[in-house]
Coordinates of N, CA, C and O in Angstrom, one line a residue:
M1104 N -9.7 14.6 -7.4 CA -9.8 13.2 -7.7 C -10.3 13.3 -9.2 O -11.3 13.8 -9.7
I1105 N -9.4 12.4 -9.8 CA -9.6 12.3 -11.4 C -10.0 10.7 -11.6 O -9.5 10.1 -10.7
I1106 N -10.6 10.6 -12.4 CA -11.3 8.9 -13.0 C -10.9 9.0 -14.6 O -11.0 10.0 -14.9
D1107 N -10.2 7.9 -14.3 CA -9.6 7.5 -15.8 C -10.7 6.7 -16.4 O -11.3 5.8 -16.1
S1108 N -10.8 6.9 -17.7 CA -11.8 6.3 -19.0 C -11.0 5.9 -20.0 O -10.2 6.5 -20.6
V1109 N -11.6 5.0 -20.4 CA -10.7 4.4 -21.9 C -12.1 4.3 -22.7 O -12.8 3.5 -22.6
K1110 N -11.9 4.5 -24.2 CA -12.8 4.5 -25.1 C -12.0 4.2 -26.5 O -11.1 4.8 -26.6
K1111 N -11.8 2.7 -26.9 CA -11.6 2.7 -28.0 C -9.8 3.1 -27.7 O -9.4 3.5 -28.9
H1112 N -9.4 2.4 -27.0 CA -7.7 2.6 -26.6 C -7.4 4.0 -26.7 O -6.5 4.6 -26.2
I1113 N -8.2 5.0 -26.4 CA -8.0 6.6 -26.1 C -8.0 6.7 -24.8 O -9.6 6.7 -24.1
E1114 N -7.3 7.3 -24.1 CA -7.3 7.6 -22.5 C -7.7 8.8 -22.6 O -7.5 9.8 -23.1
K1115 N -9.1 8.7 -21.6 CA -9.5 10.3 -21.1 C -9.5 10.5 -19.5 O -9.8 9.6 -19.0
R1116 N -9.4 11.5 -19.2 CA -9.6 11.8 -17.5 C -10.4 12.8 -17.6 O -11.0 13.7 -18.1
I1117 N -11.4 12.5 -16.4 CA -12.5 12.9 -16.2 C -12.5 13.3 -14.4 O -12.4 12.5 -13.6
L1118 N -12.2 14.9 -13.9 CA -12.4 15.3 -12.8 C -13.8 14.8 -12.2 O -14.8 14.8 -13.0
A1119 N -13.4 14.7 -10.9 CA -14.7 14.4 -9.9 C -15.6 15.8 -10.3 O -14.8 16.9 -10.0
G1120 N -16.9 15.6 -10.2 CA -17.7 16.5 -10.4 C -18.0 17.0 -11.9 O -18.9 17.7 -12.3
Q1121 N -17.4 16.6 -13.1 CA -17.2 16.6 -14.6 C -18.1 15.8 -15.2 O -17.6 14.5 -15.1
G1122 N -19.3 16.4 -15.9 CA -19.9 15.5 -16.8 C -20.8 14.7 -15.3 O -20.7 14.5 -14.5
L1123 N -21.3 13.6 -16.7 CA -22.2 12.6 -15.5 C -21.3 12.0 -14.8 O -21.7 11.6 -13.7
I1124 N -20.4 11.4 -15.3 CA -19.5 10.5 -14.6 C -19.2 10.9 -13.3 O -18.9 10.3 -12.1
G1125 N -18.6 12.2 -13.5 CA -17.8 13.4 -12.4 C -19.0 13.2 -11.2 O -18.5 13.4 -10.1
Q1126 N -20.0 13.7 -11.5 CA -21.5 13.6 -10.8 C -21.6 12.8 -9.9 O -21.5 12.7 -8.8
C1127 N -21.7 11.6 -10.9 CA -22.2 10.0 -10.1 C -20.7 9.8 -9.1 O -21.1 9.1 -7.8
Y1128 N -19.9 10.2 -9.6 CA -18.4 9.8 -8.7 C -18.7 10.6 -7.1 O -18.9 10.0 -6.1
L1129 N -19.0 12.3 -7.4 CA -19.3 13.0 -6.0 C -20.4 12.4 -5.4 O -20.4 12.6 -4.1
E1130 N -21.7 12.2 -5.9 CA -22.7 12.1 -5.1 C -23.0 10.5 -4.7 O -23.7 10.6 -3.9
K1131 N -22.1 9.6 -5.3 CA -22.0 8.3 -4.9 C -23.8 8.0 -4.8 O -23.9 6.7 -4.7
N1132 N -23.9 8.2 -6.1 CA -25.5 7.6 -6.4 C -25.4 7.1 -7.8 O -24.8 7.7 -9.0
T1133 N -26.4 6.2 -8.2 CA -26.8 5.8 -9.5 C -27.3 6.7 -10.1 O -28.5 7.3 -9.8
I1134 N -27.2 6.9 -11.6 CA -28.0 7.8 -12.7 C -28.4 7.0 -13.6 O -27.7 6.3 -14.4
L1135 N -29.3 7.1 -14.1 CA -30.4 6.4 -15.3 C -30.6 7.6 -16.1 O -31.2 8.4 -15.5
I1136 N -30.3 7.5 -17.3 CA -30.8 8.2 -18.5 C -31.6 7.9 -19.7 O -31.1 6.7 -19.8
T1137 N -33.1 8.2 -19.6 CA -33.7 7.3 -20.5 C -33.7 7.8 -22.0 O -34.4 7.6 -22.8
D1138 N -33.4 9.1 -22.1 CA -33.5 10.2 -22.9 C -32.0 10.5 -23.4 O -31.9 11.6 -23.2
V1139 N -31.6 9.6 -24.1 CA -30.4 9.7 -24.6 C -30.0 10.6 -25.6 O -30.5 10.4 -26.5
P1140 N -29.3 11.7 -25.7 CA -29.0 12.2 -27.0 C -28.4 11.6 -27.9 O -27.6 10.5 -27.6
D1141 N -28.5 12.0 -29.1 CA -28.1 11.0 -30.4 C -26.5 11.1 -30.4 O -26.0 10.4 -30.6
N1142 N -25.9 12.1 -29.7 CA -24.5 12.2 -29.9 C -23.6 12.0 -28.9 O -22.6 12.3 -28.5
Y1143 N -24.5 11.4 -27.7 CA -24.0 11.2 -26.3 C -22.8 9.9 -26.6 O -21.8 9.9 -25.8
V1144 N -23.2 8.8 -27.0 CA -22.5 7.7 -27.0 C -23.4 6.8 -28.1 O -24.3 6.8 -28.7
N1145 N -22.1 6.0 -28.9 CA -22.6 5.1 -30.3 C -22.2 3.9 -29.3 O -21.2 3.5 -29.2
I1146 N -23.1 2.4 -29.4 CA -22.7 1.5 -29.4 C -22.3 0.6 -30.5 O -23.1 0.6 -31.5
T1147 N -21.0 0.0 -30.3 CA -20.7 -0.3 -31.9 C -20.2 -1.8 -31.6 O -19.7 -2.1 -30.5
S1148 N -20.6 -2.6 -32.7 CA -20.3 -4.2 -32.5 C -19.7 -4.8 -34.0 O -19.9 -3.8 -35.0
G1149 N -19.5 -5.9 -34.1 CA -19.2 -6.7 -35.5 C -20.0 -6.3 -36.4 O -20.0 -6.6 -37.4
L1150 N -21.3 -6.4 -35.7 CA -22.7 -6.1 -36.7 C -23.1 -5.1 -37.1 O -23.7 -4.6 -37.9
G1151 N -22.3 -3.8 -36.4 CA -22.8 -2.6 -37.0 C -23.0 -1.6 -35.3 O -21.9 -1.7 -34.3
H1152 N -23.4 -0.6 -35.4 CA -23.6 0.5 -34.6 C -25.0 1.2 -34.5 O -25.7 1.3 -35.6
S1153 N -25.3 1.5 -33.3 CA -26.5 2.3 -33.2 C -26.3 3.4 -31.8 O -25.5 3.0 -30.7
N1154 N -27.5 4.0 -31.8 CA -27.4 4.8 -30.2 C -27.9 3.9 -29.3 O -29.1 3.5 -29.7
P1155 N -27.7 4.1 -28.2 CA -28.6 3.4 -27.1 C -29.9 4.2 -26.5 O -29.8 5.1 -26.8
R1156 N -30.5 3.2 -25.9 CA -32.1 3.9 -25.2 C -31.7 4.3 -24.0 O -32.5 5.2 -23.5
S1157 N -30.7 4.1 -23.6 CA -30.6 4.1 -22.1 C -29.1 3.9 -21.7 O -28.3 3.0 -22.0
I1158 N -28.9 5.1 -20.7 CA -27.6 4.8 -19.9 C -27.6 4.4 -18.6 O -28.2 5.4 -17.5
L1159 N -26.6 4.0 -17.9 CA -26.6 3.8 -16.4 C -25.6 4.0 -16.1 O -24.4 3.4 -16.4
L1160 N -25.0 4.9 -14.8 CA -23.7 5.0 -14.5 C -24.2 4.5 -13.0 O -24.8 5.0 -12.1
V1161 N -23.1 3.4 -12.7 CA -23.1 3.0 -11.3 C -21.8 3.3 -10.3 O -20.4 2.8 -11.1
P1162 N -21.9 4.1 -9.4 CA -20.4 4.4 -8.8 C -19.7 2.8 -7.6 O -20.9 1.8 -7.2
L1163 N -19.0 2.8 -8.1 CA -18.2 1.4 -7.3 C -17.6 2.2 -5.8 O -16.9 2.7 -5.3
V1164 N -18.8 1.5 -4.8 CA -18.8 2.1 -3.6 C -18.5 1.0 -2.6 O -19.0 -0.1 -2.6
N1165 N -17.6 1.1 -1.3 CA -17.7 0.1 -0.6 C -17.3 0.7 0.8 O -16.5 1.5 0.9
N1166 N -18.3 0.6 1.7 CA -18.2 1.4 3.2 C -18.1 2.9 2.8 O -17.1 3.3 3.5
E1167 N -18.9 3.4 2.1 CA -19.0 4.8 1.9 C -17.6 5.2 1.2 O -17.2 6.3 0.9
E1168 N -16.8 4.6 0.5 CA -15.5 4.8 -0.1 C -15.5 4.6 -1.6 O -16.0 3.4 -1.7
I1169 N -15.5 5.6 -2.3 CA -15.7 5.4 -3.9 C -14.3 5.3 -4.7 O -13.4 5.7 -4.2
I1170 N -14.7 4.3 -5.4 CA -13.1 4.0 -6.1 C -12.9 4.3 -7.6 O -12.3 4.2 -8.2
G1171 N -14.5 4.3 -8.1 CA -14.6 4.6 -9.7 C -16.2 4.4 -10.0 O -17.2 4.4 -9.3
V1172 N -16.7 4.4 -11.2 CA -17.8 4.4 -11.8 C -18.2 3.7 -13.0 O -17.1 3.7 -13.7
L1173 N -19.2 2.5 -13.1 CA -19.1 1.9 -14.3 C -20.1 2.7 -14.8 O -21.1 3.1 -14.6
E1174 N -20.0 2.7 -16.4 CA -21.0 3.1 -17.5 C -21.6 2.3 -18.5 O -20.9 1.4 -18.9
F1175 N -22.8 1.9 -18.4 CA -23.5 1.0 -19.1 C -24.4 1.5 -20.3 O -25.1 2.7 -19.8
A1176 N -24.4 1.0 -21.1 CA -25.4 1.5 -22.5 C -26.2 0.4 -22.9 O -25.5 -0.7 -22.6
S1177 N -27.4 0.3 -22.8 CA -27.9 -0.5 -23.6 C -29.3 0.4 -24.9 O -29.6 1.0 -24.8
F1178 N -29.5 -1.1 -25.6 CA -30.6 -0.7 -26.4 C -32.2 -0.9 -25.9 O -32.7 -0.3 -26.6
Q1179 N -32.2 -1.6 -24.7 CA -33.5 -1.4 -23.9 C -33.4 -0.4 -22.6 O -32.0 -0.2 -22.1
I1180 N -34.4 0.0 -22.1 CA -34.5 0.9 -21.0 C -34.1 -0.1 -19.7 O -34.6 -1.3 -19.5
F1181 N -33.2 -0.1 -19.0 CA -32.8 -0.6 -17.5 C -34.1 -0.8 -16.8 O -34.6 0.2 -16.4
N1182 N -34.2 -1.8 -16.3 CA -35.5 -2.1 -15.2 C -34.6 -1.9 -14.1 O -33.5 -2.4 -13.9
Q1183 N -35.6 -2.1 -12.8 CA -35.5 -1.8 -11.4 C -34.2 -3.2 -11.2 O -33.4 -3.0 -10.3
I1184 N -34.7 -4.5 -11.6 CA -33.8 -5.5 -11.2 C -32.4 -5.6 -11.8 O -31.4 -5.8 -11.4
D1185 N -32.6 -5.1 -13.0 CA -31.1 -4.5 -13.7 C -30.4 -3.6 -12.9 O -29.2 -3.9 -12.8
I1186 N -31.1 -2.8 -12.2 CA -30.3 -1.5 -11.9 C -29.6 -2.3 -10.4 O -28.9 -2.1 -10.2
E1187 N -30.5 -2.7 -9.9 CA -30.0 -3.4 -8.4 C -28.9 -4.3 -8.7 O -28.2 -4.2 -7.9
F1188 N -29.1 -5.1 -9.5 CA -28.1 -6.1 -10.0 C -26.6 -5.9 -10.1 O -26.0 -5.6 -9.5
L1189 N -26.8 -4.5 -10.8 CA -25.3 -3.5 -11.4 C -24.9 -3.2 -10.3 O -23.9 -2.9 -10.0
E1190 N -25.9 -2.4 -9.4 CA -25.5 -1.7 -8.3 C -24.6 -2.8 -7.0 O -23.6 -2.7 -6.7
K1191 N -25.3 -4.1 -6.9 CA -24.6 -5.3 -6.4 C -23.3 -5.7 -7.0 O -22.4 -5.9 -6.1
V1192 N -23.2 -5.6 -8.4 CA -22.1 -6.0 -9.0 C -21.0 -4.6 -8.6 O -19.5 -5.1 -8.4
G1193 N -21.7 -3.6 -8.9 CA -20.5 -2.4 -8.5 C -19.9 -2.8 -6.7 O -18.8 -2.3 -7.0
E1194 N -20.7 -2.8 -6.0 CA -20.4 -3.2 -4.7 C -19.2 -4.3 -4.6 O -18.3 -3.9 -4.1
S1195 N -19.7 -5.6 -5.3 CA -18.7 -6.5 -5.1 C -17.2 -6.3 -5.7 O -15.9 -6.4 -5.2
I1196 N -17.4 -5.4 -7.3 CA -16.1 -5.1 -7.6 C -15.3 -4.2 -6.5 O -14.3 -4.0 -6.6
A1197 N -16.2 -3.2 -6.2 CA -15.1 -2.3 -5.2 C -14.7 -2.9 -4.2 O -13.9 -2.8 -4.0
S1198 N -15.3 -3.6 -3.4 CA -14.8 -4.6 -2.5 C -13.7 -5.3 -2.9 O -12.5 -5.2 -2.0
T1199 N -13.8 -5.9 -4.1 CA -12.5 -6.8 -4.6 C -11.3 -5.9 -4.8 O -10.2 -6.2 -4.4
V1200 N -11.5 -4.9 -5.2 CA -10.3 -3.7 -5.7 C -9.8 -3.3 -4.3 O -8.9 -3.1 -4.2
L1201 N -10.8 -2.8 -3.4 CA -10.0 -2.2 -2.1 C -9.5 -3.4 -1.4 O -8.5 -3.5 -0.8
S1202 N -9.9 -4.7 -1.7 CA -9.3 -5.9 -1.2 C -7.9 -6.2 -1.5 O -6.9 -6.4 -0.8
A1203 N -7.8 -5.9 -3.0 CA -6.7 -6.3 -3.6 C -5.7 -5.2 -3.1 O -4.4 -5.3 -3.0
K1204 N -6.2 -4.0 -3.1 CA -5.1 -2.8 -2.7 C -5.0 -3.0 -1.0 O -3.7 -3.1 -1.1
T1205 N -5.7 -3.2 0.0 CA -5.1 -4.1 1.2 C -4.4 -4.9 1.1 O -3.0 -4.7 1.9
N1206 N -4.3 -6.0 0.5 CA -3.7 -6.9 0.2 C -2.2 -6.6 -0.4 O -1.0 -7.1 0.2
K1207 N -2.2 -5.7 -1.1 CA -1.1 -5.3 -1.8 C -0.4 -4.4 -0.4 O 1.0 -4.7 -0.6
R1208 N -1.0 -3.5 0.1 CA -0.2 -2.9 1.0 C 0.4 -3.7 2.0 O 1.3 -3.4 3.1
T1209 N -0.5 -4.4 2.6 CA 0.1 -5.3 3.7 C 1.1 -6.7 3.1 O 2.1 -6.5 3.8
I1210 N 1.6 -6.4 1.7 CA 2.5 -7.4 1.1 C 3.6 -6.5 1.6 O 4.9 -6.7 1.9
S1211 N 3.4 -4.8 1.0 CA 4.4 -4.0 1.1 C 5.0 -3.7 2.6 O 6.4 -4.0 2.7
L1212 N 4.0 -4.1 3.3 CA 4.3 -3.4 4.8 C 5.5 -4.7 4.9 O 6.2 -4.8 6.1
L1213 N 5.0 -5.9 4.9 CA 5.5 -7.3 5.6 C 6.8 -7.2 4.8 O 7.9 -7.8 5.5
E1214 N 7.3 -6.8 3.8 CA 8.7 -6.8 2.8 C 9.6 -6.0 3.6 O 10.5 -6.1 4.0
E1215 N 9.1 -4.7 4.0 CA 9.6 -3.4 4.9 C 9.9 -4.2 6.3 O 10.7 -4.1 6.6
A1216 N 9.3 -4.8 6.7 CA 8.9 -5.5 8.6 C 10.4 -6.3 8.1 O 11.3 -6.4 9.1
D1217 N 10.4 -7.6 6.8 CA 11.4 -8.3 6.9 C 12.6 -7.6 6.9 O 13.8 -7.9 7.2
I1218 N 12.8 -6.7 6.0 CA 14.0 -5.7 5.8 C 14.4 -5.2 7.0 O 15.7 -5.6 7.5
M1219 N 13.7 -4.5 7.6 CA 14.0 -4.1 9.2 C 14.5 -5.0 10.0 O 15.4 -4.9 11.0
T1220 N 13.7 -6.2 10.0 CA 14.3 -7.2 10.8 C 15.4 -7.6 10.6 O 16.2 -8.2 11.7
E1221 N 15.9 -8.0 9.3 CA 17.4 -8.5 8.8 C 18.3 -7.4 9.2 O 19.2 -7.7 9.7
Q1222 N 17.9 -6.4 9.2 CA 18.8 -4.9 9.6 C 19.2 -5.0 11.2 O 20.2 -4.8 11.6
M1223 N 17.8 -5.3 12.0 CA 18.2 -5.5 13.2 C 19.2 -6.6 13.6 O 19.9 -6.7 14.5
R1224 N 18.9 -7.8 12.9 CA 19.5 -8.7 13.2 C 21.4 -8.8 12.9 O 22.0 -9.0 13.8
A1225 N 21.2 -7.7 11.8 CA 22.7 -7.6 11.6 C 23.3 -6.6 12.5 O 24.4 -6.7 12.8
Q1226 N 22.5 -5.6 13.1 CA 22.9 -4.9 14.5 C 23.3 -5.4 15.5 O 24.0 -5.0 16.0
E1227 N 22.2 -6.4 15.6 CA 22.3 -7.5 16.7 C 23.9 -7.9 16.8 O 24.3 -7.9 17.7
E1228 N 24.2 -8.7 15.8 CA 25.3 -9.6 15.6 C 26.6 -8.6 15.9 O 27.3 -9.0 16.6
E1229 N 26.5 -7.3 14.9 CA 27.4 -6.1 15.1 C 27.4 -6.2 16.6 O 28.6 -6.0 17.3
M1230 N 26.5 -5.6 17.5 CA 26.7 -5.4 18.8 C 27.1 -6.5 19.5 O 28.0 -6.3 20.8
R1231 N 26.7 -7.7 19.3 CA 27.4 -8.9 19.9 C 28.8 -9.0 19.9 O 29.4 -9.3 20.9
Q1232 N 29.4 -8.8 18.8 CA 30.7 -8.8 18.1 C 31.6 -7.9 19.2 O 32.7 -7.7 20.0
N1233 N 30.8 -6.7 19.3 CA 31.5 -5.6 20.0 C 31.5 -5.9 21.6 O 32.4 -5.3 21.9
M1234 N 30.6 -6.2 21.9 CA 30.5 -6.9 23.1 C 31.3 -7.8 23.6 O 32.2 -8.0 24.7
E1235 N 31.7 -8.8 22.9 CA 32.9 -9.7 22.7 C 34.2 -9.0 23.1 O 34.9 -9.2 23.8
E1236 N 34.2 -8.0 21.8 CA 35.5 -7.7 21.7 C 35.7 -6.5 23.1 O 37.0 -6.7 23.7
L1237 N 34.5 -5.7 23.6 CA 34.8 -5.2 24.8 C 35.5 -6.2 26.0 O 36.2 -5.6 26.7
Q1238 N 34.7 -7.4 26.2 CA 34.8 -8.0 27.4 C 36.4 -8.3 27.1 O 37.0 -8.5 28.4
A1239 N 37.0 -9.1 26.1 CA 38.0 -9.6 25.8 C 39.2 -8.4 26.2 O 40.4 -8.3 26.8
T1240 N 38.8 -7.2 25.8 CA 39.8 -5.8 26.3 C 39.7 -5.6 27.5 O 40.8 -5.6 28.1
Q1241 N 38.5 -5.9 28.3 CA 38.4 -5.9 30.0 C 39.1 -6.8 30.3 O 39.6 -6.4 31.2
E1242 N 39.1 -7.8 30.1 CA 40.0 -8.9 30.7 C 41.4 -8.8 30.3 O 42.2 -9.3 31.2
E1243 N 41.5 -8.8 29.2 CA 43.1 -8.0 29.1 C 43.6 -7.0 29.7 O 44.7 -6.9 30.0
S1244 N 42.9 -6.0 29.9 CA 43.1 -5.0 30.8 C 43.6 -5.5 32.0 O 44.4 -4.7 33.2
A1245 N 42.6 -6.2 32.6 CA 42.6 -6.6 33.9 C 44.0 -7.5 34.0 O 44.2 -7.4 35.5
R1246 N 44.2 -8.4 33.1 CA 45.2 -9.1 33.3 C 46.8 -8.4 33.4 O 47.5 -8.5 34.0
K1247 N 46.8 -7.1 32.4 CA 47.7 -6.3 32.5 C 47.6 -5.6 34.0 O 48.7 -5.4 34.5
G1248 N 46.7 -5.1 34.4 CA 46.4 -4.8 35.6 C 46.9 -5.6 36.6 O 47.9 -4.8 37.7
S1249 N 46.9 -6.6 36.7 CA 47.2 -7.6 37.9 C 48.6 -7.8 37.7 O 49.5 -7.9 38.6
E1250 N 49.3 -7.8 36.4 CA 50.8 -8.0 36.4 C 51.3 -6.7 36.8 O 52.3 -6.8 37.5
M1251 N 51.0 -5.7 36.6 CA 51.5 -4.3 36.9 C 51.4 -4.1 38.5 O 52.5 -3.8 39.0
E1252 N 50.3 -4.7 39.1 CA 50.4 -4.8 40.5 C 51.4 -5.8 41.2 O 51.9 -5.4 42.0
G1253 N 51.6 -6.9 40.5 CA 52.6 -7.9 40.9 C 54.0 -7.2 40.7 O 55.0 -7.4 41.5
L1254 N 54.5 -6.6 39.7 CA 55.6 -5.6 39.3 C 55.5 -4.7 40.7 O 57.0 -4.6 41.1
I1255 N 54.7 -3.8 40.6 CA 54.9 -2.6 41.7 C 55.1 -3.6 43.1 O 55.7 -3.0 43.8
N1256 N 54.4 -4.6 43.5 CA 54.5 -5.4 44.6 C 56.2 -5.8 44.8 O 57.0 -5.7 45.7
A1257 N 56.8 -6.3 43.5 CA 58.0 -6.7 43.4 C 58.8 -5.5 43.9 O 60.0 -5.6 44.6
V1258 N 58.8 -4.6 43.3 CA 59.5 -3.5 43.5 C 59.5 -3.0 44.4 O 60.7 -2.8 45.2
H1259 N 58.4 -2.7 45.3 CA 58.3 -2.6 46.7 C 59.0 -3.2 47.8 O 59.8 -2.9 48.5
S1260 N 59.0 -4.7 47.3 CA 59.8 -5.8 48.2 C 61.0 -5.3 47.8 O 61.9 -5.8 49.0
S1261 N 61.5 -5.0 46.6 CA 63.1 -5.5 46.4 C 63.6 -4.0 47.2 O 64.6 -4.1 47.8
S1262 N 63.1 -3.0 47.1 CA 63.2 -1.5 47.8 C 63.4 -1.8 49.2 O 64.0 -1.3 50.0
Y1263 N 62.3 -2.7 50.0 CA 62.4 -2.8 51.2 C 63.9 -3.7 51.6 O 64.6 -3.3 52.6
I1264 N 64.2 -4.6 50.8 CA 65.4 -5.3 51.1 C 66.5 -4.8 50.9 O 67.4 -4.4 51.8
T1265 N 66.8 -3.5 50.4 CA 67.5 -2.6 50.3 C 67.8 -1.8 51.2 O 69.1 -1.3 51.9
E1266 N 66.8 -1.4 52.0 CA 67.0 -0.3 53.2 C 67.5 -1.2 54.2 O 68.2 -0.6 55.1
Y1267 N 67.5 -2.2 54.8 CA 68.5 -3.0 55.6 C 69.8 -3.5 55.4 O 70.5 -3.4 55.7

């Protein structure tokens, strides 16, 4: 499993199990770091930049299915209420993303079903036309058979007259 991360428009891929994000992904557990190394990350804004006092990694989990990890950095230490709130937000995000994926898949399946239905209608129409042609051919064959039988009877009748 590969986790995508974007930092200042630079895309980085993190493998499941690689680093703290990968570990959080594999274990499906929240990770709180309060002793953040100086070189771990820098929080930057229009007013300046500084190192955070705590890092919180929250897995995006819904029904035991994980779809990603959110990483939060703060100048203050995250308290239990913050952690619980962000975990609930993570569950909500995971649920929303999975719901969107399910809806997208459902739409795709409905489109496929519509295409198949249209193909079946076209085949049904073609079969109906073939049946009509076959019925017309059978009626024509029966009419010609009837004519032939009439001709054969006429020939037999005329040959009887010749014998007398």
